[in-house]
mmCIF file of C-alpha atoms and ligand atoms in Angstrom:
data_model
loop_
_atom_site.group_PDB
_atom_site.id
_atom_site.type_symbol
_atom_site.label_atom_id
_atom_site.label_comp_id
_atom_site.label_asym_id
_atom_site.label_seq_id
_atom_site.Cartn_x
_atom_site.Cartn_y
_atom_site.Cartn_z
ATOM 1 C CA UNK A 1 0.000 0.000 0.000
ATOM 2 C CA UNK A 2 1.322 3.451 -0.872
ATOM 3 C CA UNK A 3 0.371 5.579 2.158
ATOM 4 C CA UNK A 4 -1.028 9.104 1.945
ATOM 5 C CA UNK A 5 1.741 10.352 4.234
ATOM 6 C CA UNK A 6 4.646 8.906 6.127
ATOM 7 C CA UNK A 7 7.410 10.622 8.098
ATOM 8 C CA UNK A 8 10.998 10.739 6.855
ATOM 9 C CA UNK A 9 13.822 10.559 9.411
ATOM 10 C CA UNK A 10 17.586 10.734 9.043
ATOM 11 C CA UNK A 11 20.362 9.690 11.436
ATOM 12 C CA UNK A 12 20.366 13.130 13.130
ATOM 13 C CA UNK A 13 16.872 12.470 14.453
ATOM 14 C CA UNK A 14 18.006 9.278 16.104
ATOM 15 C CA UNK A 15 21.221 10.880 17.416
ATOM 16 C CA UNK A 16 19.264 13.701 19.077
ATOM 17 C CA UNK A 17 16.789 11.323 20.714
ATOM 18 C CA UNK A 18 19.684 9.199 21.998
ATOM 19 C CA UNK A 19 21.404 12.319 23.320
ATOM 20 C CA UNK A 20 18.261 13.436 25.159
ATOM 21 C CA UNK A 21 17.871 10.019 26.746
ATOM 22 C CA UNK A 22 21.557 9.564 27.624
ATOM 23 C CA UNK A 23 21.807 12.988 29.266
ATOM 24 C CA UNK A 24 18.579 12.406 31.190
ATOM 25 C CA UNK A 25 16.862 15.484 29.725
ATOM 26 C CA UNK A 26 13.764 13.654 28.588
ATOM 27 C CA UNK A 27 11.087 15.998 29.939
ATOM 28 C CA UNK A 28 10.432 19.628 29.199
ATOM 29 C CA UNK A 29 13.731 21.059 30.373
ATOM 30 C CA UNK A 30 16.830 20.663 28.236
ATOM 31 C CA UNK A 31 18.792 22.347 25.468
ATOM 32 C CA UNK A 32 16.826 21.170 22.437
ATOM 33 C CA UNK A 33 13.704 23.116 23.408
ATOM 34 C CA UNK A 34 15.120 26.662 23.130
ATOM 35 C CA UNK A 35 17.240 25.521 20.172
ATOM 36 C CA UNK A 36 14.163 24.289 18.305
ATOM 37 C CA UNK A 37 12.127 27.367 19.252
ATOM 38 C CA UNK A 38 14.808 29.774 18.026
ATOM 39 C CA UNK A 39 15.583 27.822 14.875
ATOM 40 C CA UNK A 40 11.954 27.382 13.835
ATOM 41 C CA UNK A 41 11.035 31.002 14.591
ATOM 42 C CA UNK A 42 14.112 32.113 12.634
ATOM 43 C CA UNK A 43 13.189 29.885 9.709
ATOM 44 C CA UNK A 44 9.703 31.402 9.517
ATOM 45 C CA UNK A 45 10.875 34.979 10.013
ATOM 46 C CA UNK A 46 9.303 35.453 13.447
ATOM 47 C CA UNK A 47 11.110 36.643 16.574
ATOM 48 C CA UNK A 48 9.943 34.202 19.249
ATOM 49 C CA UNK A 49 8.895 30.570 19.374
ATOM 50 C CA UNK A 50 7.009 28.813 22.169
ATOM 51 C CA UNK A 51 7.029 25.017 21.725
ATOM 52 C CA UNK A 52 3.934 23.137 22.865
ATOM 53 C CA UNK A 53 2.698 19.590 23.319
ATOM 54 C CA UNK A 54 0.648 19.709 20.089
ATOM 55 C CA UNK A 55 -0.886 22.079 17.575
ATOM 56 C CA UNK A 56 -4.308 22.196 19.199
ATOM 57 C CA UNK A 57 -2.919 23.463 22.499
ATOM 58 C CA UNK A 58 -0.749 25.939 20.551
ATOM 59 C CA UNK A 59 -3.988 27.421 19.195
ATOM 60 C CA UNK A 60 -5.639 27.369 22.615
ATOM 61 C CA UNK A 61 -2.586 29.003 24.211
ATOM 62 C CA UNK A 62 -2.580 31.726 21.534
ATOM 63 C CA UNK A 63 -6.281 32.514 21.993
ATOM 64 C CA UNK A 64 -5.903 32.510 25.773
ATOM 65 C CA UNK A 65 -3.010 35.012 25.875
ATOM 66 C CA UNK A 66 -4.913 37.257 23.503
ATOM 67 C CA UNK A 67 -7.712 37.345 26.070
ATOM 68 C CA UNK A 68 -10.307 35.466 24.009
ATOM 69 C CA UNK A 69 -13.031 34.359 26.417
ATOM 70 C CA UNK A 70 -16.699 33.497 26.852
ATOM 71 C CA UNK A 71 -18.960 35.718 24.769
ATOM 72 C CA UNK A 72 -16.298 36.330 22.110
ATOM 73 C CA UNK A 73 -16.564 35.212 18.507
ATOM 74 C CA UNK A 74 -13.643 33.996 16.422
ATOM 75 C CA UNK A 75 -13.918 33.630 12.648
ATOM 76 C CA UNK A 76 -12.570 30.366 11.234
ATOM 77 C CA UNK A 77 -12.921 28.723 7.830
ATOM 78 C CA UNK A 78 -15.411 25.863 7.727
ATOM 79 C CA UNK A 79 -13.077 23.830 5.525
ATOM 80 C CA UNK A 80 -10.283 22.919 7.965
ATOM 81 C CA UNK A 81 -9.307 20.233 10.428
ATOM 82 C CA UNK A 82 -11.617 20.277 13.449
ATOM 83 C CA UNK A 83 -8.864 21.391 15.869
ATOM 84 C CA UNK A 84 -9.085 24.975 14.594
ATOM 85 C CA UNK A 85 -12.656 25.319 15.831
ATOM 86 C CA UNK A 86 -12.164 23.131 18.899
ATOM 87 C CA UNK A 87 -9.447 25.479 20.182
ATOM 88 C CA UNK A 88 -11.943 28.348 20.003
ATOM 89 C CA UNK A 89 -14.423 26.268 22.019
ATOM 90 C CA UNK A 90 -11.697 25.350 24.523
ATOM 91 C CA UNK A 91 -11.282 29.104 25.064
ATOM 92 C CA UNK A 92 -15.074 29.256 25.792
ATOM 93 C CA UNK A 93 -15.593 31.381 22.676
ATOM 94 C CA UNK A 94 -17.770 30.773 19.611
ATOM 95 C CA UNK A 95 -16.310 29.769 16.253
ATOM 96 C CA UNK A 96 -18.061 31.566 13.404
ATOM 97 C CA UNK A 97 -17.600 29.789 10.101
ATOM 98 C CA UNK A 98 -16.780 31.473 6.829
ATOM 99 C CA UNK A 99 -16.832 29.964 3.350
ATOM 100 C CA UNK A 100 -13.817 29.199 1.172
ATOM 101 C CA UNK A 101 -12.521 30.687 -2.053
ATOM 102 C CA UNK A 102 -13.397 28.208 -4.833
ATOM 103 C CA UNK A 103 -10.072 28.760 -6.583
ATOM 104 C CA UNK A 104 -7.650 27.920 -3.770
ATOM 105 C CA UNK A 105 -9.889 26.426 -1.048
ATOM 106 C CA UNK A 106 -8.800 28.698 1.845
ATOM 107 C CA UNK A 107 -10.944 31.223 3.721
ATOM 108 C CA UNK A 108 -12.512 33.721 1.279
ATOM 109 C CA UNK A 109 -11.620 37.241 2.502
ATOM 110 C CA UNK A 110 -14.570 38.731 0.599
ATOM 111 C CA UNK A 111 -16.938 36.793 2.849
ATOM 112 C CA UNK A 112 -15.307 37.950 6.101
ATOM 113 C CA UNK A 113 -17.003 41.297 6.492
ATOM 114 C CA UNK A 114 -20.493 39.754 6.635
ATOM 115 C CA UNK A 115 -19.451 37.565 9.590
ATOM 116 C CA UNK A 116 -18.194 40.328 11.835
ATOM 117 C CA UNK A 117 -20.324 41.343 14.816
ATOM 118 C CA UNK A 118 -19.758 43.428 17.964
ATOM 119 C CA UNK A 119 -18.425 40.267 19.615
ATOM 120 C CA UNK A 120 -15.846 39.319 16.982
ATOM 121 C CA UNK A 121 -12.344 39.363 18.434
ATOM 122 C CA UNK A 122 -10.135 37.397 16.075
ATOM 123 C CA UNK A 123 -9.745 35.668 12.708
ATOM 124 C CA UNK A 124 -7.938 32.341 12.298
ATOM 125 C CA UNK A 125 -6.879 31.919 8.667
ATOM 126 C CA UNK A 126 -5.869 28.316 7.903
ATOM 127 C CA UNK A 127 -3.312 27.682 5.151
ATOM 128 C CA UNK A 128 -5.129 24.595 3.903
ATOM 129 C CA UNK A 129 -3.131 21.654 2.519
ATOM 130 C CA UNK A 130 -0.036 23.885 2.291
ATOM 131 C CA UNK A 131 -1.565 26.769 0.303
ATOM 132 C CA UNK A 132 -1.320 30.191 1.968
ATOM 133 C CA UNK A 133 -4.332 32.411 2.615
ATOM 134 C CA UNK A 134 -4.655 35.914 1.121
ATOM 135 C CA UNK A 135 -2.970 37.565 4.094
ATOM 136 C CA UNK A 136 -3.120 41.201 2.841
ATOM 137 C CA UNK A 137 -6.889 41.052 2.416
ATOM 138 C CA UNK A 138 -7.292 39.385 5.816
ATOM 139 C CA UNK A 139 -4.986 41.905 7.506
ATOM 140 C CA UNK A 140 -6.932 44.813 5.949
ATOM 141 C CA UNK A 141 -10.194 43.474 7.322
ATOM 142 C CA UNK A 142 -8.629 42.776 10.735
ATOM 143 C CA UNK A 143 -7.174 46.279 10.948
ATOM 144 C CA UNK A 144 -10.451 47.902 9.971
ATOM 145 C CA UNK A 145 -12.380 46.017 12.668
ATOM 146 C CA UNK A 146 -9.613 45.875 15.272
ATOM 147 C CA UNK A 147 -9.363 42.079 15.278
ATOM 148 C CA UNK A 148 -6.477 39.790 16.138
ATOM 149 C CA UNK A 149 -5.122 37.479 13.450
ATOM 150 C CA UNK A 150 -3.949 34.044 14.619
ATOM 151 C CA UNK A 151 -2.560 32.002 11.740
ATOM 152 C CA UNK A 152 -3.233 28.282 11.781
ATOM 153 C CA UNK A 153 -0.167 27.175 9.818
ATOM 154 C CA UNK A 154 -0.346 23.546 10.967
ATOM 155 C CA UNK A 155 -0.427 22.340 7.356
ATOM 156 C CA UNK A 156 1.908 24.837 5.760
ATOM 157 C CA UNK A 157 5.396 25.015 7.310
ATOM 158 C CA UNK A 158 7.497 27.013 4.840
ATOM 159 C CA UNK A 159 4.666 28.111 2.528
ATOM 160 C CA UNK A 160 4.997 31.684 1.264
ATOM 161 C CA UNK A 161 2.571 34.531 0.702
ATOM 162 C CA UNK A 162 4.068 37.142 -1.660
ATOM 163 C CA UNK A 163 7.559 35.910 -0.802
ATOM 164 C CA UNK A 164 7.034 36.002 2.981
ATOM 165 C CA UNK A 165 6.805 32.790 4.963
ATOM 166 C CA UNK A 166 3.587 31.935 6.756
ATOM 167 C CA UNK A 167 3.922 32.094 10.519
ATOM 168 C CA UNK A 168 5.167 35.675 10.363
ATOM 169 C CA UNK A 169 1.763 37.338 9.837
ATOM 170 C CA UNK A 170 -0.672 38.297 12.558
ATOM 171 C CA UNK A 171 -0.233 38.470 16.327
ATOM 172 C CA UNK A 172 0.515 34.770 16.750
ATOM 173 C CA UNK A 173 0.944 31.825 14.380
ATOM 174 C CA UNK A 174 0.404 28.208 15.380
ATOM 175 C CA UNK A 175 2.032 25.094 13.972
ATOM 176 C CA UNK A 176 1.630 21.359 14.504
ATOM 177 C CA UNK A 177 4.354 18.719 14.337
ATOM 178 C CA UNK A 178 2.019 15.724 14.290
ATOM 179 C CA UNK A 179 3.327 12.630 12.493
ATOM 180 C CA UNK A 180 1.873 13.453 9.090
ATOM 181 C CA UNK A 181 2.732 17.174 9.005
ATOM 182 C CA UNK A 182 5.516 18.769 6.888
ATOM 183 C CA UNK A 183 7.954 18.075 9.725
ATOM 184 C CA UNK A 184 7.142 16.087 12.823
ATOM 185 C CA UNK A 185 8.148 15.631 16.439
ATOM 186 C CA UNK A 186 5.689 12.763 16.979
ATOM 187 C CA UNK A 187 3.227 15.036 18.721
ATOM 188 C CA UNK A 188 4.126 18.698 19.071
ATOM 189 C CA UNK A 189 3.303 22.263 18.207
ATOM 190 C CA UNK A 190 4.600 25.806 18.355
ATOM 191 C CA UNK A 191 3.363 29.364 18.663
ATOM 192 C CA UNK A 192 5.349 32.080 16.885
ATOM 193 C CA UNK A 193 5.089 35.791 17.596
ATOM 194 C CA UNK A 194 7.043 39.012 17.203
ATOM 195 C CA UNK A 195 5.895 40.214 20.622
ATOM 196 C CA UNK A 196 8.174 39.446 23.522
ATOM 197 C CA UNK A 197 5.331 40.163 25.953
ATOM 198 C CA UNK A 198 3.064 37.592 24.271
ATOM 199 C CA UNK A 199 5.886 35.032 24.079
ATOM 200 C CA UNK A 200 6.710 35.475 27.769
ATOM 201 C CA UNK A 201 3.057 35.136 28.756
ATOM 202 C CA UNK A 202 2.641 32.022 26.627
ATOM 203 C CA UNK A 203 5.701 30.444 28.279
ATOM 204 C CA UNK A 204 4.218 31.084 31.708
ATOM 205 C CA UNK A 205 0.770 29.786 30.781
ATOM 206 C CA UNK A 206 2.311 26.720 29.130
ATOM 207 C CA UNK A 207 3.974 25.861 32.436
ATOM 208 C CA UNK A 208 1.045 25.877 34.892
ATOM 209 C CA UNK A 209 1.038 29.674 35.057
ATOM 210 C CA UNK A 210 4.045 29.597 37.368
ATOM 211 C CA UNK A 211 5.730 32.924 38.031
ATOM 212 C CA UNK A 212 9.175 32.693 36.369
ATOM 213 C CA UNK A 213 10.915 34.409 39.288
ATOM 214 C CA UNK A 214 9.004 32.830 42.183
ATOM 215 C CA UNK A 215 8.764 29.058 42.306
ATOM 216 C CA UNK A 216 5.348 27.553 42.901
ATOM 217 C CA UNK A 217 3.746 30.978 42.835
ATOM 218 C CA UNK A 218 0.937 30.819 40.299
ATOM 219 C CA UNK A 219 -0.558 34.071 39.078
ATOM 220 C CA UNK A 220 -2.998 32.338 36.719
ATOM 221 C CA UNK A 221 -4.606 29.002 36.112
ATOM 222 C CA UNK A 222 -2.183 27.761 33.488
ATOM 223 C CA UNK A 223 -1.816 24.574 31.516
ATOM 224 C CA UNK A 224 0.733 21.855 31.051
ATOM 225 C CA UNK A 225 1.270 22.410 27.334
ATOM 226 C CA UNK A 226 5.018 21.744 27.308
ATOM 227 C CA UNK A 227 6.996 19.914 24.637
ATOM 228 C CA UNK A 228 9.639 17.418 25.728
ATOM 229 C CA UNK A 229 13.345 17.777 25.031
ATOM 230 C CA UNK A 230 13.235 14.450 23.155
ATOM 231 C CA UNK A 231 10.607 15.809 20.790
ATOM 232 C CA UNK A 232 12.457 19.106 20.359
ATOM 233 C CA UNK A 233 15.585 17.097 19.442
ATOM 234 C CA UNK A 234 13.583 15.418 16.692
ATOM 235 C CA UNK A 235 12.316 18.837 15.624
ATOM 236 C CA UNK A 236 15.814 20.334 15.397
ATOM 237 C CA UNK A 237 16.890 17.518 13.061
ATOM 238 C CA UNK A 238 13.647 17.625 11.025
ATOM 239 C CA UNK A 239 13.873 21.380 10.517
ATOM 240 C CA UNK A 240 17.204 20.989 8.722
ATOM 241 C CA UNK A 241 15.363 18.921 6.111
ATOM 242 C CA UNK A 242 12.334 21.159 5.700
ATOM 243 C CA UNK A 243 13.505 22.999 2.579
ATOM 244 C CA UNK A 244 14.360 19.682 0.940
ATOM 245 C CA UNK A 245 10.943 18.284 1.901
ATOM 246 C CA UNK A 246 9.222 21.326 0.376
ATOM 247 C CA UNK A 247 11.170 21.028 -2.874
ATOM 248 C CA UNK A 248 10.338 17.315 -3.054
ATOM 249 C CA UNK A 249 6.637 17.949 -2.434
ATOM 250 C CA UNK A 250 6.665 20.610 -5.145
ATOM 251 C CA UNK A 251 8.300 18.124 -7.520
ATOM 252 C CA UNK A 252 5.623 15.549 -6.651
ATOM 253 C CA UNK A 253 2.989 18.178 -7.483
ATOM 254 C CA UNK A 254 4.566 18.798 -10.904
ATOM 255 C CA UNK A 255 4.589 15.014 -11.576
ATOM 256 C CA UNK A 256 0.904 14.753 -10.663
ATOM 257 C CA UNK A 257 0.161 17.762 -12.892
ATOM 258 C CA UNK A 258 1.867 16.055 -15.815
ATOM 259 C CA UNK A 259 0.060 12.763 -15.225
ATOM 260 C CA UNK A 260 -3.360 14.311 -14.573
ATOM 261 C CA UNK A 261 -3.140 17.352 -16.849
ATOM 262 C CA UNK A 262 -5.226 15.840 -19.624
ATOM 263 C CA UNK A 263 -8.072 14.962 -17.227
ATOM 264 C CA UNK A 264 -7.970 18.521 -15.894
ATOM 265 C CA UNK A 265 -8.089 19.991 -19.415
ATOM 266 C CA UNK A 266 -11.110 17.794 -20.140
ATOM 267 C CA UNK A 267 -12.842 19.254 -17.081
ATOM 268 C CA UNK A 268 -13.032 15.919 -15.258
ATOM 269 C CA UNK A 269 -10.982 17.022 -12.262
ATOM 270 C CA UNK A 270 -9.497 20.192 -10.798
ATOM 271 C CA UNK A 271 -5.804 20.074 -9.876
ATOM 272 C CA UNK A 272 -4.304 21.328 -6.621
ATOM 273 C CA UNK A 273 -4.220 25.117 -7.038
ATOM 274 C CA UNK A 274 -1.390 27.570 -6.583
ATOM 275 C CA UNK A 275 -2.452 31.173 -7.108
ATOM 276 C CA UNK A 276 0.040 33.710 -8.442
ATOM 277 C CA UNK A 277 0.959 35.256 -5.073
ATOM 278 C CA UNK A 278 1.508 31.891 -3.403
ATOM 279 C CA UNK A 279 4.303 29.424 -3.012
ATOM 280 C CA UNK A 280 2.528 26.312 -1.786
ATOM 281 C CA UNK A 281 4.145 23.376 -0.083
ATOM 282 C CA UNK A 282 1.574 20.824 -1.335
ATOM 283 C CA UNK A 283 1.525 19.256 2.136
ATOM 284 C CA UNK A 284 -1.166 16.925 0.750
ATOM 285 C CA UNK A 285 -1.400 16.864 -3.031
ATOM 286 C CA UNK A 286 -5.135 17.058 -3.653
ATOM 287 C CA UNK A 287 -7.610 17.044 -6.493
ATOM 288 C CA UNK A 288 -11.301 17.910 -6.758
ATOM 289 C CA UNK A 289 -13.477 15.573 -8.813
ATOM 290 C CA UNK A 290 -16.002 17.132 -11.219
ATOM 291 C CA UNK A 291 -19.348 15.783 -12.418
ATOM 292 C CA UNK A 292 -18.815 13.468 -15.368
ATOM 293 C CA UNK A 293 -15.934 11.663 -13.687
ATOM 294 C CA UNK A 294 -16.195 8.804 -11.191
ATOM 295 C CA UNK A 295 -17.347 10.056 -7.815
ATOM 296 C CA UNK A 296 -14.774 10.947 -5.178
ATOM 297 C CA UNK A 297 -15.654 7.914 -3.059
ATOM 298 C CA UNK A 298 -15.575 5.578 -6.045
ATOM 299 C CA UNK A 299 -12.168 7.013 -6.987
ATOM 300 C CA UNK A 300 -10.926 6.294 -3.461
ATOM 301 C CA UNK A 301 -12.287 2.761 -3.578
ATOM 302 C CA UNK A 302 -10.675 1.961 -6.921
ATOM 303 C CA UNK A 303 -7.332 3.383 -5.860
ATOM 304 C CA UNK A 304 -7.433 1.338 -2.676
ATOM 305 C CA UNK A 305 -7.929 -1.787 -4.806
ATOM 306 C CA UNK A 306 -4.634 -1.119 -6.548
ATOM 307 C CA UNK A 307 -2.781 -0.381 -3.311
ATOM 308 C CA UNK A 308 -3.037 3.405 -3.209
ATOM 309 C CA UNK A 309 -4.239 5.000 0.025
ATOM 310 C CA UNK A 310 -6.153 8.285 -0.167
ATOM 311 C CA UNK A 311 -8.031 10.569 2.210
ATOM 312 C CA UNK A 312 -11.250 12.473 1.627
ATOM 313 C CA UNK A 313 -11.206 16.210 2.393
ATOM 314 C CA UNK A 314 -12.376 17.303 5.836
ATOM 315 C CA UNK A 315 -16.109 17.587 6.340
ATOM 316 C CA UNK A 316 -16.982 21.275 6.534
ATOM 317 C CA UNK A 317 -17.137 21.999 10.254
ATOM 318 C CA UNK A 318 -20.489 23.787 10.116
ATOM 319 C CA UNK A 319 -22.209 20.442 9.412
ATOM 320 C CA UNK A 320 -20.561 18.488 12.274
ATOM 321 C CA UNK A 321 -22.694 17.771 15.373
ATOM 322 C CA UNK A 322 -20.859 20.126 17.787
ATOM 323 C CA UNK A 323 -21.023 23.058 15.354
ATOM 324 C CA UNK A 324 -24.082 22.489 13.183
ATOM 325 C CA UNK A 325 -26.246 25.591 12.935
ATOM 326 C CA UNK A 326 -28.326 25.038 9.811
ATOM 327 C CA UNK A 327 -26.318 27.518 7.791
ATOM 328 C CA UNK A 328 -25.144 26.670 4.300
ATOM 329 C CA UNK A 329 -21.642 27.497 3.052
ATOM 330 C CA UNK A 330 -21.873 26.214 -0.511
ATOM 331 C CA UNK A 331 -18.236 26.435 -1.599
ATOM 332 C CA UNK A 332 -16.892 24.533 1.425
ATOM 333 C CA UNK A 333 -19.637 21.942 1.080
ATOM 334 C CA UNK A 334 -18.921 21.415 -2.609
ATOM 335 C CA UNK A 335 -15.138 21.170 -2.279
ATOM 336 C CA UNK A 336 -15.382 18.959 0.807
ATOM 337 C CA UNK A 337 -17.633 16.500 -0.999
ATOM 338 C CA UNK A 338 -15.426 16.297 -4.085
ATOM 339 C CA UNK A 339 -11.894 16.697 -2.719
ATOM 340 C CA UNK A 340 -9.400 13.921 -2.156
ATOM 341 C CA UNK A 341 -5.810 13.842 -0.865
ATOM 342 C CA UNK A 342 -3.450 11.654 -2.886
ATOM 343 C CA UNK A 343 -0.215 10.099 -1.587
ATOM 344 C CA UNK A 344 2.185 12.942 -0.825
ATOM 345 C CA UNK A 345 5.093 11.567 1.211
ATOM 346 C CA UNK A 346 8.571 12.829 0.422
ATOM 347 C CA UNK A 347 9.606 9.191 -0.044
ATOM 348 C CA UNK A 348 7.511 8.872 -3.243
ATOM 349 C CA UNK A 349 9.351 8.284 -6.489
ATOM 350 C CA UNK A 350 8.432 9.677 -9.879
ATOM 351 C CA UNK A 351 7.391 6.136 -10.881
ATOM 352 C CA UNK A 352 5.020 5.937 -7.877
ATOM 353 C CA UNK A 353 3.358 9.206 -8.856
ATOM 354 C CA UNK A 354 3.133 8.203 -12.533
ATOM 355 C CA UNK A 355 1.552 4.899 -11.518
ATOM 356 C CA UNK A 356 -1.033 6.649 -9.301
ATOM 357 C CA UNK A 357 -1.812 9.237 -11.981
ATOM 358 C CA UNK A 358 -2.256 6.562 -14.651
ATOM 359 C CA UNK A 359 -4.589 4.590 -12.358
ATOM 360 C CA UNK A 360 -6.739 7.738 -12.141
ATOM 361 C CA UNK A 361 -6.356 8.486 -15.842
ATOM 362 C CA UNK A 362 -7.865 5.094 -16.844
ATOM 363 C CA UNK A 363 -11.113 5.951 -15.012
ATOM 364 C CA UNK A 364 -11.936 8.699 -17.525
HETATM 365 C C1 PLP B 1 -3.007 19.116 12.538
HETATM 366 C C2 PLP B 1 -3.794 20.367 12.649
HETATM 367 C C3 PLP B 1 -4.049 20.999 13.874
HETATM 368 C C4 PLP B 1 -3.812 20.359 15.204
HETATM 369 O O1 PLP B 1 -2.585 19.890 15.450
HETATM 370 P P1 PLP B 1 -2.358 18.684 16.497
HETATM 371 O O2 PLP B 1 -0.871 18.736 16.634
HETATM 372 O O3 PLP B 1 -2.855 17.446 15.838
HETATM 373 O O4 PLP B 1 -3.064 19.029 17.736
HETATM 374 C C5 PLP B 1 -4.677 22.232 13.871
HETATM 375 N N1 PLP B 1 -5.069 22.813 12.741
HETATM 376 C C6 PLP B 1 -4.886 22.240 11.541
HETATM 377 C C7 PLP B 1 -5.350 22.961 10.326
HETATM 378 C C8 PLP B 1 -4.253 20.990 11.455
HETATM 379 O O5 PLP B 1 -4.103 20.427 10.257
#
């Protein structure tokens, strides 16, 4: 079976884990944590990094330090992984869903304005499947209405908007290092910010709210959202490979485009987009199936038969039981029903991709 995603480790990963274990620094103190925070923040062009136990608590930590609380509304795209909205709920606030742009599947900035109320405090743009959001348009809207911007960059490490890396826009940006993400630490996450005050507050809240100069004095109810030194060691080694991983994923995208180009020209499928101001990372190379081709689920079934694993797109969050409100967001619903992630691991060969593409091609 060719998997949708698998991690790729080199000997430095193993060496760093061994070093963490041998030195006894296996918990959340140790040298790899600040090293990973500084290196990852530097890579993304942000000043400060705060490593966390996973991406969901990175989002929750970010919303909490920004003062998001009960009664507040936070705008999130409907077409995203559920953690984006769950983090808003964890902060006792209400996620308000906005539809996607049909061309590149991320939050549609033109639909933002209509969602803003007196209670709106923040927008969480999600760089879906490695494609950046239109950050200028989102920033304009946020400035006009005095809203925070918290990037959810969990799927887009190293993606660029107009030449600037994601993770460097907005008040805080959140990343995940889950096993299938661009780079992984097993479980893990990070908040990036250019504000020292926000970074310091996030570090305190991450560590039970303990006052950094007075042991066991707790000014707030904090969390245990710390990353371990073992994980940070993995992260340090993974980060060195990130540019290579991105280039490989972009090559995989070009191979899929070659193999599937004819089907796209015939209007049977839509290829993974990359708009002119974006450099995507193609975290998950994805296509959208049009009418007149086999259905998305039939496509998945037939690929499985020939040993190719796929994943359907996320269900739009506004139809899930915890968030259902009867509203219709037609673009998200359409893309979610027709979208499929194809194998995208950096270990794929050109022959693998050609085989997968030709298996899809024969279904025309
Ligand atoms: C993976 C992911 C998260 C959550 O990250 P975890 O590390 O799994 O908690 C949040 N948002 C998006 C868009 C993701 O893809």
